[in-house]
Coordinates of N, CA and C in Angstrom, one line a residue:
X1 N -11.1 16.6 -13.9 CA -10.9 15.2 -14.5 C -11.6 15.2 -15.8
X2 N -10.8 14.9 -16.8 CA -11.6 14.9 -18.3 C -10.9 13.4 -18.9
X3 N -11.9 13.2 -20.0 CA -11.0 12.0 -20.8 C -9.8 12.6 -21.4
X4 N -9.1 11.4 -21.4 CA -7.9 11.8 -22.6 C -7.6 11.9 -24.1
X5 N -7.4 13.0 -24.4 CA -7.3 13.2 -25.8 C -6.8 12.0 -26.6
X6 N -7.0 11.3 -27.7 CA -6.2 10.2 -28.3 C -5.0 10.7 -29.1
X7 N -5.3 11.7 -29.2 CA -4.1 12.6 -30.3 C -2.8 12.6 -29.3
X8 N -2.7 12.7 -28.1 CA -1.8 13.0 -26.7 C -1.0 11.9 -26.9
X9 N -1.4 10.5 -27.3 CA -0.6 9.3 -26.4 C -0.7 8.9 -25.6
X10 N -1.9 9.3 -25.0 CA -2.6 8.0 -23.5 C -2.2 9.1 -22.8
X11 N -1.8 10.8 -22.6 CA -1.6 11.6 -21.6 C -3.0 12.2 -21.6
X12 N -2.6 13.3 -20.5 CA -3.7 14.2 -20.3 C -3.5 15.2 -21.3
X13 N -5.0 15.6 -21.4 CA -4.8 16.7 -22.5 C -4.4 17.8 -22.1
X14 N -4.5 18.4 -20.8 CA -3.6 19.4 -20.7 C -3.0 19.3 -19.1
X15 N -1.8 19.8 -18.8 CA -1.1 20.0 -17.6 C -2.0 19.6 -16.2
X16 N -2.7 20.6 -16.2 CA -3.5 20.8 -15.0 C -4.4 20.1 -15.2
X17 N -4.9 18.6 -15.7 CA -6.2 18.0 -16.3 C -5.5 16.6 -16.0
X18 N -6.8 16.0 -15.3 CA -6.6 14.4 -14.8 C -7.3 13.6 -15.0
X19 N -7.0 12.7 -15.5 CA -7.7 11.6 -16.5 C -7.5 10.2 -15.5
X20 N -8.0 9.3 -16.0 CA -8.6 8.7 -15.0 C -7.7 7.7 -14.7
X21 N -6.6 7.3 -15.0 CA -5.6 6.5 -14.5 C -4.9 7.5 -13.5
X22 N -4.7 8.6 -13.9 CA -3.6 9.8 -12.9 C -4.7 9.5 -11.8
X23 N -6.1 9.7 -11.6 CA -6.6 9.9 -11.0 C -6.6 8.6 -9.7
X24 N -6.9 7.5 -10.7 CA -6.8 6.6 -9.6 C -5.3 6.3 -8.7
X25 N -4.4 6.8 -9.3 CA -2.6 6.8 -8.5 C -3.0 7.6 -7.4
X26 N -3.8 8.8 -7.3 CA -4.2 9.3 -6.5 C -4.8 9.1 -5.5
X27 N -5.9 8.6 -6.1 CA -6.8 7.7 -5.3 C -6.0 6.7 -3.9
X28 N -5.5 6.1 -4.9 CA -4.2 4.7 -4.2 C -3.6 5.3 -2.8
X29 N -3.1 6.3 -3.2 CA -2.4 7.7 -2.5 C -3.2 7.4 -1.4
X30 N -4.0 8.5 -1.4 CA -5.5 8.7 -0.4 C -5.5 7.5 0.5
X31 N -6.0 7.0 -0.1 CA -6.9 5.4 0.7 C -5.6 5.0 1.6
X32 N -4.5 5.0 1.5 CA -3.2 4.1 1.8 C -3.0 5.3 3.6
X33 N -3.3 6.2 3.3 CA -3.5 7.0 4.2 C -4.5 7.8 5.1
X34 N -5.9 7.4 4.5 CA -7.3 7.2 5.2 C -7.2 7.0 6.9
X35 N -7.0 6.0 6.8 CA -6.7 5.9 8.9 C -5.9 6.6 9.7
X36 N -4.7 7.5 8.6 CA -3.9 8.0 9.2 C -4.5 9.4 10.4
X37 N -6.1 9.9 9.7 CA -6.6 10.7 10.5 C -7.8 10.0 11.2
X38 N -7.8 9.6 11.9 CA -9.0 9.2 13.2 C -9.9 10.2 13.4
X39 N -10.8 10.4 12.7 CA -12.0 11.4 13.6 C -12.7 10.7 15.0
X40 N -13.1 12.1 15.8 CA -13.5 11.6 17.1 C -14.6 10.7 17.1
X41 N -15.4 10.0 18.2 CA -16.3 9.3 18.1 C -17.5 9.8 18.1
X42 N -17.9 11.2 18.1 CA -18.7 12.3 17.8 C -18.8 12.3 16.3
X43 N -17.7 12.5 15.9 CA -17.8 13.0 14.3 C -17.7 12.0 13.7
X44 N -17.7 10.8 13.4 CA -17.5 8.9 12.9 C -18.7 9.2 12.2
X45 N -19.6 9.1 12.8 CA -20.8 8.5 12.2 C -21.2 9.9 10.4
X46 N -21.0 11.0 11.2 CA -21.1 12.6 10.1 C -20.4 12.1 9.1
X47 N -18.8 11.8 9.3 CA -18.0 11.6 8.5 C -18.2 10.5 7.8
X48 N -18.5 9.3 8.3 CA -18.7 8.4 7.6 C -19.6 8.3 6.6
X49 N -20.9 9.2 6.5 CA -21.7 9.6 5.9 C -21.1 10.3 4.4
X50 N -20.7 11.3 4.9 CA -19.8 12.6 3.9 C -19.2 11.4 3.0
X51 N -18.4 10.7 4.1 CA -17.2 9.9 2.8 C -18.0 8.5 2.1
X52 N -18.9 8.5 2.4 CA -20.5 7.5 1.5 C -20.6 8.6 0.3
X53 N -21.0 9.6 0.7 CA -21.4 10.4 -0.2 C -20.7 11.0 -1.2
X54 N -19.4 11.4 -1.0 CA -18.3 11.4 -1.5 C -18.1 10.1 -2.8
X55 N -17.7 9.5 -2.0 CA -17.3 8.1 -3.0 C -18.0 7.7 -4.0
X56 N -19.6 7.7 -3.6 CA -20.8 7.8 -4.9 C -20.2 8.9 -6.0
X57 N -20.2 10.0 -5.4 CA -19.6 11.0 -6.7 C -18.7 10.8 -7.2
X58 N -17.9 10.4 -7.1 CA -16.4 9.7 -7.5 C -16.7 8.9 -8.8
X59 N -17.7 8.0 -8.2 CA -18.0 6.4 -8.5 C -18.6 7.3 -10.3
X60 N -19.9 7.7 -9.3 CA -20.4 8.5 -10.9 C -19.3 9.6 -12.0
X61 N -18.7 9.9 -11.2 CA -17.9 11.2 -12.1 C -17.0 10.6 -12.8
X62 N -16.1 9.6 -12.6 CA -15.2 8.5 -12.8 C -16.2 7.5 -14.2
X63 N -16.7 6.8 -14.0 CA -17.8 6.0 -15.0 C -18.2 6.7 -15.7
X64 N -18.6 8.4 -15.8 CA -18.7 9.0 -16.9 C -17.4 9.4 -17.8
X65 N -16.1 10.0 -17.0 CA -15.1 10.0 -18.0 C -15.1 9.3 -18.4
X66 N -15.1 7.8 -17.9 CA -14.5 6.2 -18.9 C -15.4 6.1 -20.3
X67 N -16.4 6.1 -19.8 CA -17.6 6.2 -21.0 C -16.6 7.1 -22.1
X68 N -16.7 8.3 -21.8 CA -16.3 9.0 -23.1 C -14.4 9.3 -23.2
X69 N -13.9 8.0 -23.1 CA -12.7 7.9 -23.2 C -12.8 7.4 -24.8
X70 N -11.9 7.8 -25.5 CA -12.0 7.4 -26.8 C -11.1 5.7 -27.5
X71 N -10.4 5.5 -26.4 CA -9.6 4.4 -26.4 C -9.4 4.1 -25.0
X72 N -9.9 2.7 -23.9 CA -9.6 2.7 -23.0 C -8.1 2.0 -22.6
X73 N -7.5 3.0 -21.5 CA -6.2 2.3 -21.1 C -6.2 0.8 -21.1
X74 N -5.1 0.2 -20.8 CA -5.4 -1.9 -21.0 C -5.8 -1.9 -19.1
X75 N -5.1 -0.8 -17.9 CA -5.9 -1.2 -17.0 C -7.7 -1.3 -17.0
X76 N -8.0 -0.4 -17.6 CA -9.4 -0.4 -17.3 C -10.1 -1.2 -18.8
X77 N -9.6 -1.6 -19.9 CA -9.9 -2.7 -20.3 C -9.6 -4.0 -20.0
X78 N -8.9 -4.4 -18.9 CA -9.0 -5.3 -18.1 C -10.1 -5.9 -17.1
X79 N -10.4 -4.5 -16.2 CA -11.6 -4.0 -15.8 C -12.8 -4.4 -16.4
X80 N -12.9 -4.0 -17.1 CA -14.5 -3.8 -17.9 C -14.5 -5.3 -18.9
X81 N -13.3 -6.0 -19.0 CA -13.2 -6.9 -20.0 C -14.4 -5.8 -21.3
X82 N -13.5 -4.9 -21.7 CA -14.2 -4.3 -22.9 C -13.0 -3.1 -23.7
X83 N -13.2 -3.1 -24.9 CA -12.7 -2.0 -25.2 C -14.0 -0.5 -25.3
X84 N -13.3 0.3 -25.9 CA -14.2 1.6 -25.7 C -15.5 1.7 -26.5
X85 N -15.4 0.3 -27.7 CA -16.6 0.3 -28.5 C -17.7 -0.5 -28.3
X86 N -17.3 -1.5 -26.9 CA -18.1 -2.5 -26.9 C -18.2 -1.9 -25.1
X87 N -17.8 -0.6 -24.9 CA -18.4 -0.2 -23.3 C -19.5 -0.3 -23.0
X88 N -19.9 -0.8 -21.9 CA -21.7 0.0 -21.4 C -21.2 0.7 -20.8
X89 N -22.6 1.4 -20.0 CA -22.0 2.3 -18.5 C -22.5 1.3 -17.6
X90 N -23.2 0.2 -17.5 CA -23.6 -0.5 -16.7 C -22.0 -1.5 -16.0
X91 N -20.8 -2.0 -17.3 CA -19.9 -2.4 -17.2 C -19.0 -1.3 -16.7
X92 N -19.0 -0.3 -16.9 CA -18.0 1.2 -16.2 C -18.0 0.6 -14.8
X93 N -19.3 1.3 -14.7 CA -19.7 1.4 -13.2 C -19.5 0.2 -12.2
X94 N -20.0 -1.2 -12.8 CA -19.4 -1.9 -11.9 C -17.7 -2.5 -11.4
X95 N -17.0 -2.2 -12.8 CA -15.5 -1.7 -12.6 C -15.2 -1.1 -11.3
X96 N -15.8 0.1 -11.8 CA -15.2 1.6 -10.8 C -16.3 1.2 -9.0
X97 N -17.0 0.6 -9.1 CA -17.6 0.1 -7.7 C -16.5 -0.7 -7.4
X98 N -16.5 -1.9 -8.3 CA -15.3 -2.9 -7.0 C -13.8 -2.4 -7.0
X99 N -13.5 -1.1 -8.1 CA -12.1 -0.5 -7.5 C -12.5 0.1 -6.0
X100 N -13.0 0.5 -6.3 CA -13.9 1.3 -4.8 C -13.6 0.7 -3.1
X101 N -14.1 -0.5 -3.3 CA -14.1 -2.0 -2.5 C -12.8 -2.2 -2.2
X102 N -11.9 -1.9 -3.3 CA -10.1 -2.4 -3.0 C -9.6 -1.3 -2.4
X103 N -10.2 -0.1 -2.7 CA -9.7 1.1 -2.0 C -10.0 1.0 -0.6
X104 N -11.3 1.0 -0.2 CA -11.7 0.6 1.5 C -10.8 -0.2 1.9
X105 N -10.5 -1.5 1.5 CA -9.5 -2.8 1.9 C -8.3 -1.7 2.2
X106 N -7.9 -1.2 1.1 CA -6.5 -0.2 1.5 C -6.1 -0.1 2.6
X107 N -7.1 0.8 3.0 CA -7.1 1.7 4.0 C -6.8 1.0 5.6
X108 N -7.5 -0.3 5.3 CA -7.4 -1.2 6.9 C -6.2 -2.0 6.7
X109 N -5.4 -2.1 5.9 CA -4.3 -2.7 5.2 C -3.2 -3.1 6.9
X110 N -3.1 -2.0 7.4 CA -2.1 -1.9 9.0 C -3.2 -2.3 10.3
X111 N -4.1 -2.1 9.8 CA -5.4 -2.6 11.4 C -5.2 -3.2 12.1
X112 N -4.5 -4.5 11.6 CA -3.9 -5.8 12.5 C -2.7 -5.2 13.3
X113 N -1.8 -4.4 13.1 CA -0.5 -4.1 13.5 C -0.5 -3.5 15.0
X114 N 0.3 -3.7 16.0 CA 0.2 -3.4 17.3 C 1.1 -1.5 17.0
X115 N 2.3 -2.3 16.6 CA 3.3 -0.7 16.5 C 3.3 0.0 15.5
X116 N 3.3 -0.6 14.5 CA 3.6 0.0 13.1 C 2.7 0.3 12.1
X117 N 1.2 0.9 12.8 CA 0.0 1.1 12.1 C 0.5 2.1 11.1
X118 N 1.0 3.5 12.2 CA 1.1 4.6 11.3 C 2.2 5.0 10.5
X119 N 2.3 5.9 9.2 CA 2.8 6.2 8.7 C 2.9 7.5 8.4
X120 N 2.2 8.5 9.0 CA 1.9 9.6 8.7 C 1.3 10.3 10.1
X121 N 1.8 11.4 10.9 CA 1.5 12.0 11.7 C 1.1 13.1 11.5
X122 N 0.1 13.8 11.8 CA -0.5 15.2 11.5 C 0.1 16.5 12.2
X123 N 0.4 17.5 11.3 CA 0.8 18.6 12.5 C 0.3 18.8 13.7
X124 N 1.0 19.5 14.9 CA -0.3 20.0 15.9 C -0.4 21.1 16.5
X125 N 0.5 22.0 14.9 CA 0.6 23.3 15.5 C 1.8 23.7 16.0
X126 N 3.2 22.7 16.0 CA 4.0 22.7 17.1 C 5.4 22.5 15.7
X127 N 4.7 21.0 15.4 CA 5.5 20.0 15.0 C 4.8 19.9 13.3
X128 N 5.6 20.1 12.2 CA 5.4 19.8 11.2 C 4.8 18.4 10.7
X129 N 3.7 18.6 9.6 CA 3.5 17.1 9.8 C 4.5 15.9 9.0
X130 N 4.6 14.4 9.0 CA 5.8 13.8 8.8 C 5.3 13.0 8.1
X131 N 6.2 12.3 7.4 CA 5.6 11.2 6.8 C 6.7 10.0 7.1
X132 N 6.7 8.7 7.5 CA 7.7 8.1 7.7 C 6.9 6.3 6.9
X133 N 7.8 6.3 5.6 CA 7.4 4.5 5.1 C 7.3 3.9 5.9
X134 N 6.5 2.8 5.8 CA 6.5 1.9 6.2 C 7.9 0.7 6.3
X135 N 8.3 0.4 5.2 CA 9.8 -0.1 5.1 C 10.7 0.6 6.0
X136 N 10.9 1.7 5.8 CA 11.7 2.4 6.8 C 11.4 2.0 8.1
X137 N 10.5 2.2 8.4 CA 10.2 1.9 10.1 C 10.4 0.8 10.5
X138 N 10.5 -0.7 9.4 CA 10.7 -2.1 9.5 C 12.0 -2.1 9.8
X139 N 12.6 -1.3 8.9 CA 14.5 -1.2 9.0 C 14.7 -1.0 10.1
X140 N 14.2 0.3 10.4 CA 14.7 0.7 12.0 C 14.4 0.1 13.4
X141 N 13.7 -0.7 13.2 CA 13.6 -1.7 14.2 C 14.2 -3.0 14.1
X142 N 14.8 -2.9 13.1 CA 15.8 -4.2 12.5 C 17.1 -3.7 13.2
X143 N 17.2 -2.9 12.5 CA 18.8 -2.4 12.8 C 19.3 -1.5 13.8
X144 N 18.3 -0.8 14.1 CA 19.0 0.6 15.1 C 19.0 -0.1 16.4
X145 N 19.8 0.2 17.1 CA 20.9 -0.7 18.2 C 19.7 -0.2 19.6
X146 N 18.8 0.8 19.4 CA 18.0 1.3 20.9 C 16.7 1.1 21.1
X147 N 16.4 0.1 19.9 CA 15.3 -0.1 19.4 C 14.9 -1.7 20.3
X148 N 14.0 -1.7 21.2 CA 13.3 -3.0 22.1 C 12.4 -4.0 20.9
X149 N 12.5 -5.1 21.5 CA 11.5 -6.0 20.9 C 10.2 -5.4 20.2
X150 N 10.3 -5.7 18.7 CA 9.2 -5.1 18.2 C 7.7 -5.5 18.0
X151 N 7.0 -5.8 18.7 CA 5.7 -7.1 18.6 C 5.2 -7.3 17.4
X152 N 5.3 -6.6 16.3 CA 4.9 -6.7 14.7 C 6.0 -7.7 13.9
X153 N 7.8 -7.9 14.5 CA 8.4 -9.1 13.4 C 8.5 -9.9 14.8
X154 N 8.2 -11.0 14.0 CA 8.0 -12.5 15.2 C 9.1 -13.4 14.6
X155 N 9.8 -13.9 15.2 CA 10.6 -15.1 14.7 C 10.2 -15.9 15.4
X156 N 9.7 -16.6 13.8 CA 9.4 -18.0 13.4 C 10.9 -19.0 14.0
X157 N 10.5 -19.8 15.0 CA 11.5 -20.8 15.3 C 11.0 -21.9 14.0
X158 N 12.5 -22.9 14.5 CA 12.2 -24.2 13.2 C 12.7 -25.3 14.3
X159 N 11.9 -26.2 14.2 CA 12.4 -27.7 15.3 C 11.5 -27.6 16.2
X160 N 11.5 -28.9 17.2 CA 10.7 -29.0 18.4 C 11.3 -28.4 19.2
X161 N 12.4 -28.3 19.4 CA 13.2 -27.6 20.9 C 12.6 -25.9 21.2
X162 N 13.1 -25.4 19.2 CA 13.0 -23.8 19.6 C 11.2 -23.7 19.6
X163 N 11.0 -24.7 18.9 CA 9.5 -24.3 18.8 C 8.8 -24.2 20.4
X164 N 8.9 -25.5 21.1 CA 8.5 -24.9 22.7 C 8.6 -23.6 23.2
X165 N 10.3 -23.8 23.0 CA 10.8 -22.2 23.8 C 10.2 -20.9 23.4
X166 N 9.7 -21.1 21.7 CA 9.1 -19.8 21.4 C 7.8 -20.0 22.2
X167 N 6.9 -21.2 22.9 CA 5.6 -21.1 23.3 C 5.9 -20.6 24.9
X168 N 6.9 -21.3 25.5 CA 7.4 -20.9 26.9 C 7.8 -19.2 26.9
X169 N 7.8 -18.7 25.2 CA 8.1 -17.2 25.9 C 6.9 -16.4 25.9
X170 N 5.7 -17.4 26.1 CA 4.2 -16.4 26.1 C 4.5 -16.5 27.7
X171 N 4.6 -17.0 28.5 CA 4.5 -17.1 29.6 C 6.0 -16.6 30.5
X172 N 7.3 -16.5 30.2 CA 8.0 -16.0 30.9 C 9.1 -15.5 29.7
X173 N 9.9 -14.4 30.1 CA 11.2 -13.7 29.1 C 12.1 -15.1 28.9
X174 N 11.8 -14.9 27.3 CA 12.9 -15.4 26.7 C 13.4 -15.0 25.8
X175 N 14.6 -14.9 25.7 CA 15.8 -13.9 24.2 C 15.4 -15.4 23.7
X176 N 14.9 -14.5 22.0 CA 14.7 -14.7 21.0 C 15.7 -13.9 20.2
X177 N 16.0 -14.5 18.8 CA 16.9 -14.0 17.9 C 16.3 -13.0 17.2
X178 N 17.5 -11.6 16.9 CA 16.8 -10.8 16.5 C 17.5 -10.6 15.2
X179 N 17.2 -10.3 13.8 CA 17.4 -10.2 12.4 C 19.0 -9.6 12.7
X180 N 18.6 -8.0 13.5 CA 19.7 -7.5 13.4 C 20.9 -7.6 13.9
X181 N 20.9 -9.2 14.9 CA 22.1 -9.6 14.7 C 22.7 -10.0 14.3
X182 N 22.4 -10.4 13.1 CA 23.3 -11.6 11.9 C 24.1 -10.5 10.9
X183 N 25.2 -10.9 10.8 CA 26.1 -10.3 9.9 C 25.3 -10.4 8.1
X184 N 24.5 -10.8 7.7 CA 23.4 -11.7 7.0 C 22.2 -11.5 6.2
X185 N 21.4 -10.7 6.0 CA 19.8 -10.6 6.2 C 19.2 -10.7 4.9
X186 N 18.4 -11.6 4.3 CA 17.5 -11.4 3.6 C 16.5 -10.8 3.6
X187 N 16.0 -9.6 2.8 CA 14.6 -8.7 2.9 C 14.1 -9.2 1.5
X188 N 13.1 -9.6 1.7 CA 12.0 -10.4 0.7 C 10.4 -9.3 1.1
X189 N 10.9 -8.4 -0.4 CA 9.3 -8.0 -0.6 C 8.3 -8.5 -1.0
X190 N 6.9 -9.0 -0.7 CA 6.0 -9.7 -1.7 C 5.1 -8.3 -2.6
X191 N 5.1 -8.8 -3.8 CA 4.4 -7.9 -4.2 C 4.9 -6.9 -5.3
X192 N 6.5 -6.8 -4.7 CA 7.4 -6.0 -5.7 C 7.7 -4.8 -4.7
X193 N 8.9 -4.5 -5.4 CA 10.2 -3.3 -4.9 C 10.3 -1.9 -6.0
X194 N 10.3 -1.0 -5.6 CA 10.5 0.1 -6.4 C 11.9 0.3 -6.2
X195 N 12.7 1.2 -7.0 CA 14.1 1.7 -7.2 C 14.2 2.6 -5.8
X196 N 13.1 3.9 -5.4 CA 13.4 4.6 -4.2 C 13.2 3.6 -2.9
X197 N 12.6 2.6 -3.1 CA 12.6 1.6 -2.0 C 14.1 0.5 -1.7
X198 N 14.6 0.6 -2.7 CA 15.9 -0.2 -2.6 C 16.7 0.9 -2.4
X199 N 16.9 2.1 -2.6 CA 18.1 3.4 -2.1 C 17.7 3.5 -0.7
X200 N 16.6 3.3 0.0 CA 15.9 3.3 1.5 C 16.4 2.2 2.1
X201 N 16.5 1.1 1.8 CA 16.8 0.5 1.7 C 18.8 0.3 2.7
X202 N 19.3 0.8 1.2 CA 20.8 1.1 1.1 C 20.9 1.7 2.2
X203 N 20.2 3.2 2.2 CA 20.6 4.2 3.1 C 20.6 3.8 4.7
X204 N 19.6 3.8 5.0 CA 18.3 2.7 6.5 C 20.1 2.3 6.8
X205 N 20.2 1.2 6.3 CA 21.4 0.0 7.1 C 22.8 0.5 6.9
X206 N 23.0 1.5 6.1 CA 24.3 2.3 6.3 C 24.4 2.8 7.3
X207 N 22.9 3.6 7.5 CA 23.1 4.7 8.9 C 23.0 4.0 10.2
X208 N 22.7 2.9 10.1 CA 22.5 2.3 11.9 C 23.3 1.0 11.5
X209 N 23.7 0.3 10.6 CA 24.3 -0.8 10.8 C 25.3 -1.1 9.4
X210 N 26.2 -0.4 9.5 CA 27.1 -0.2 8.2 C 27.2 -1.9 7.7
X211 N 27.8 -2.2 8.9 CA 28.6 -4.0 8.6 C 27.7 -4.7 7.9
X212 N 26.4 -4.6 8.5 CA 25.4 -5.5 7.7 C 25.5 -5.8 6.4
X213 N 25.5 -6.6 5.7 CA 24.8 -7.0 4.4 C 23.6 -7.6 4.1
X214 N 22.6 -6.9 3.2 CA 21.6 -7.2 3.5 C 20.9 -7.5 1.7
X215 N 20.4 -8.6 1.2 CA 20.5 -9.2 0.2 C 18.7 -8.8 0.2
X216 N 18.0 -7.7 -1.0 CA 16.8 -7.7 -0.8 C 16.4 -8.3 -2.1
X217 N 15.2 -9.2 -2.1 CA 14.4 -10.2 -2.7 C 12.8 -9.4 -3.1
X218 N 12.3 -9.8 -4.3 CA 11.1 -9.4 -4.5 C 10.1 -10.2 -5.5
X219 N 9.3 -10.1 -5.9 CA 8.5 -10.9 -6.6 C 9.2 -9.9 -8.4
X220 N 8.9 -8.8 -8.2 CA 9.3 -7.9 -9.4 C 9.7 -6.5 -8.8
X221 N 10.2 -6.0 -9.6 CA 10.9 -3.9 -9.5 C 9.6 -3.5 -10.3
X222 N 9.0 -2.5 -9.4 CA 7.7 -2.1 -9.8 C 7.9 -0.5 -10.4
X223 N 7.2 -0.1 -11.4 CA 6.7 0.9 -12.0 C 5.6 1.7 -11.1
X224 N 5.7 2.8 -11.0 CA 4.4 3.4 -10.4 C 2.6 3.0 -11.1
X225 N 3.5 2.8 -12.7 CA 1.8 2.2 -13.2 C 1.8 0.5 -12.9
X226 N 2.3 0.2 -12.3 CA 2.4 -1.2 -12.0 C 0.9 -1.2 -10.8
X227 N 0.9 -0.8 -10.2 CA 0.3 -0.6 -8.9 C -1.3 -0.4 -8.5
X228 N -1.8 0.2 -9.6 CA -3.1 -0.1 -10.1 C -3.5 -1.3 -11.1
X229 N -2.6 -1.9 -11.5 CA -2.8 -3.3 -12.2 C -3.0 -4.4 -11.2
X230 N -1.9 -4.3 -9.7 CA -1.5 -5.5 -9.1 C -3.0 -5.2 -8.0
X231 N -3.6 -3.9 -7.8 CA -4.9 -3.7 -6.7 C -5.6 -4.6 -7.3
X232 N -6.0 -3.9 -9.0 CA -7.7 -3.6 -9.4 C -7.8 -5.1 -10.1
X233 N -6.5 -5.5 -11.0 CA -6.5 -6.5 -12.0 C -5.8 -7.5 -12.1
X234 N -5.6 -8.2 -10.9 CA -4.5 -9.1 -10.4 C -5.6 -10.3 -9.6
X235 N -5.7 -11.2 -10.0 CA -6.6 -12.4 -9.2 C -5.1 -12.8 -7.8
X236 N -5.3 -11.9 -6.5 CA -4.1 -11.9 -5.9 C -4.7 -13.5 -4.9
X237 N -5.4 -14.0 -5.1 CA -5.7 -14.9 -4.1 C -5.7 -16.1 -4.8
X238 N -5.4 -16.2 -6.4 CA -5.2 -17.3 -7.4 C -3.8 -17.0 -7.8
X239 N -2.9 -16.9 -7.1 CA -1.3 -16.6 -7.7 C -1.0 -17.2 -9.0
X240 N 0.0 -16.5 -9.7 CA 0.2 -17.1 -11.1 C 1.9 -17.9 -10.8
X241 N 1.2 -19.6 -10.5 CA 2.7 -20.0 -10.2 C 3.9 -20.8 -11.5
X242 N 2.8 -20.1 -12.7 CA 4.0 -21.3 -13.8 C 3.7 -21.7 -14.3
X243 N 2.4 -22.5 -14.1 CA 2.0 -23.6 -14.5 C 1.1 -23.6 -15.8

């Protein structure tokens, strides 16, 4: 990991050399898949140590590239509310601590989820390891015709009538409507849609439910550098409605 040359154009100075925005896409990467390995309850506490220790170095190694960045990207002068002349390392460092903070959040991002925690299976020696989206797995429980009630999408009834019936079905089977019956469907991403998320998209509901039409909705079509803006530099709990 080195600063970026200014002569480059905001790239790395060379191929094999990562600079601190590549770095944190990485980062992103990581954390989004952190839970995917469970260490035992033996090794939690070791590990959890290592990855304390870890992250400090990060923290430090990261806050020194920035320092000697000769122009900071507009993410991390966002960050720092600074350009590269008016940097401290005092203002680095506390940047690169609360990216830190967003990255742990990452990681418990599915916690709540009964089915659809994982996204990533580990080899076991047998079976190669997999990676399956998250969207994808929402589709396929939408659409594929063998697929049981999935306890992670809940339909929301509307009225007094359905509204009971949805409470009478904590207590005895009741058919509830399911997405993938309607000839119909709106998919509303919050957050934003990428271009390979909309061909997933396409594909998903060709292969298990051709007839369907399915109309997908998003806040915006995201860029890969979009995505460290919306974590690190986005007040996501003060939405920007307009006004």
């Amino acid at each position: 990991m080195k600063p970026r040359d200014s002569s480059s154009s905001g790239s790395s100075c060379m191929e094999d050399e990562c600079g601190p925005d590549e770095l944190i896409l990485l980062l992103i990467y990581l954390y989004s898949l952190a839970n995917e390995a469970q260490p035992t309850d033996q090794d939690a506490e070791v590990e959890k140590e290592e990855l304390e220790k870890l992250e400090q170095e990060l923290i430090g190694a990261l806050t020194l590239v920035i320092m000697q960045e000769m122009e900071l990207s507009p993410l991390f002068q966002q960050l720092t509310g600074s350009n590269a002349e008016e940097l401290t390392t005092e203002k680095a460092h506390s940047a690169v601590e609360g990216m830190f903070r967003t990255l742990r959040g990452l990681s418990n991002t599915r916690d709540h989820l009964k089915q659809l925690r994982h996204i990533y299976t580990a080899s076991d020696g047998v079976h190669q390891a997999t990676y399956c989206p998250f969207l994808r797995q929402i589709l396929q429980e939408v659409f594929h015709p063998d697929r049981p009630e999935c306890p992670d999408i809940e339909y929301m009834s509307g009225g007094l009538t359905n509204l009971l019936k949805t409470g009478f079905s904590m207590f005895m089977k009741v058919s509830r409507p399911h997405p993938g019956n309607n000839p119909l469907v709106f998919l509303f991403l919050v957050g934003g849609v990428t271009p390979s998320e909309i061909r997933l998209i396409k594909d998903t509901v060709a292969t298990y439910k051709p007839g369907t039409q399915v109309l997908v909705l998003s806040t915006r079509l995201l860029r890969p550098t979009d995505i460290p803006e919306l974590l690190f530099a986005t007040q996501r709990l003060v939405p920007d409605v307009g006004f």
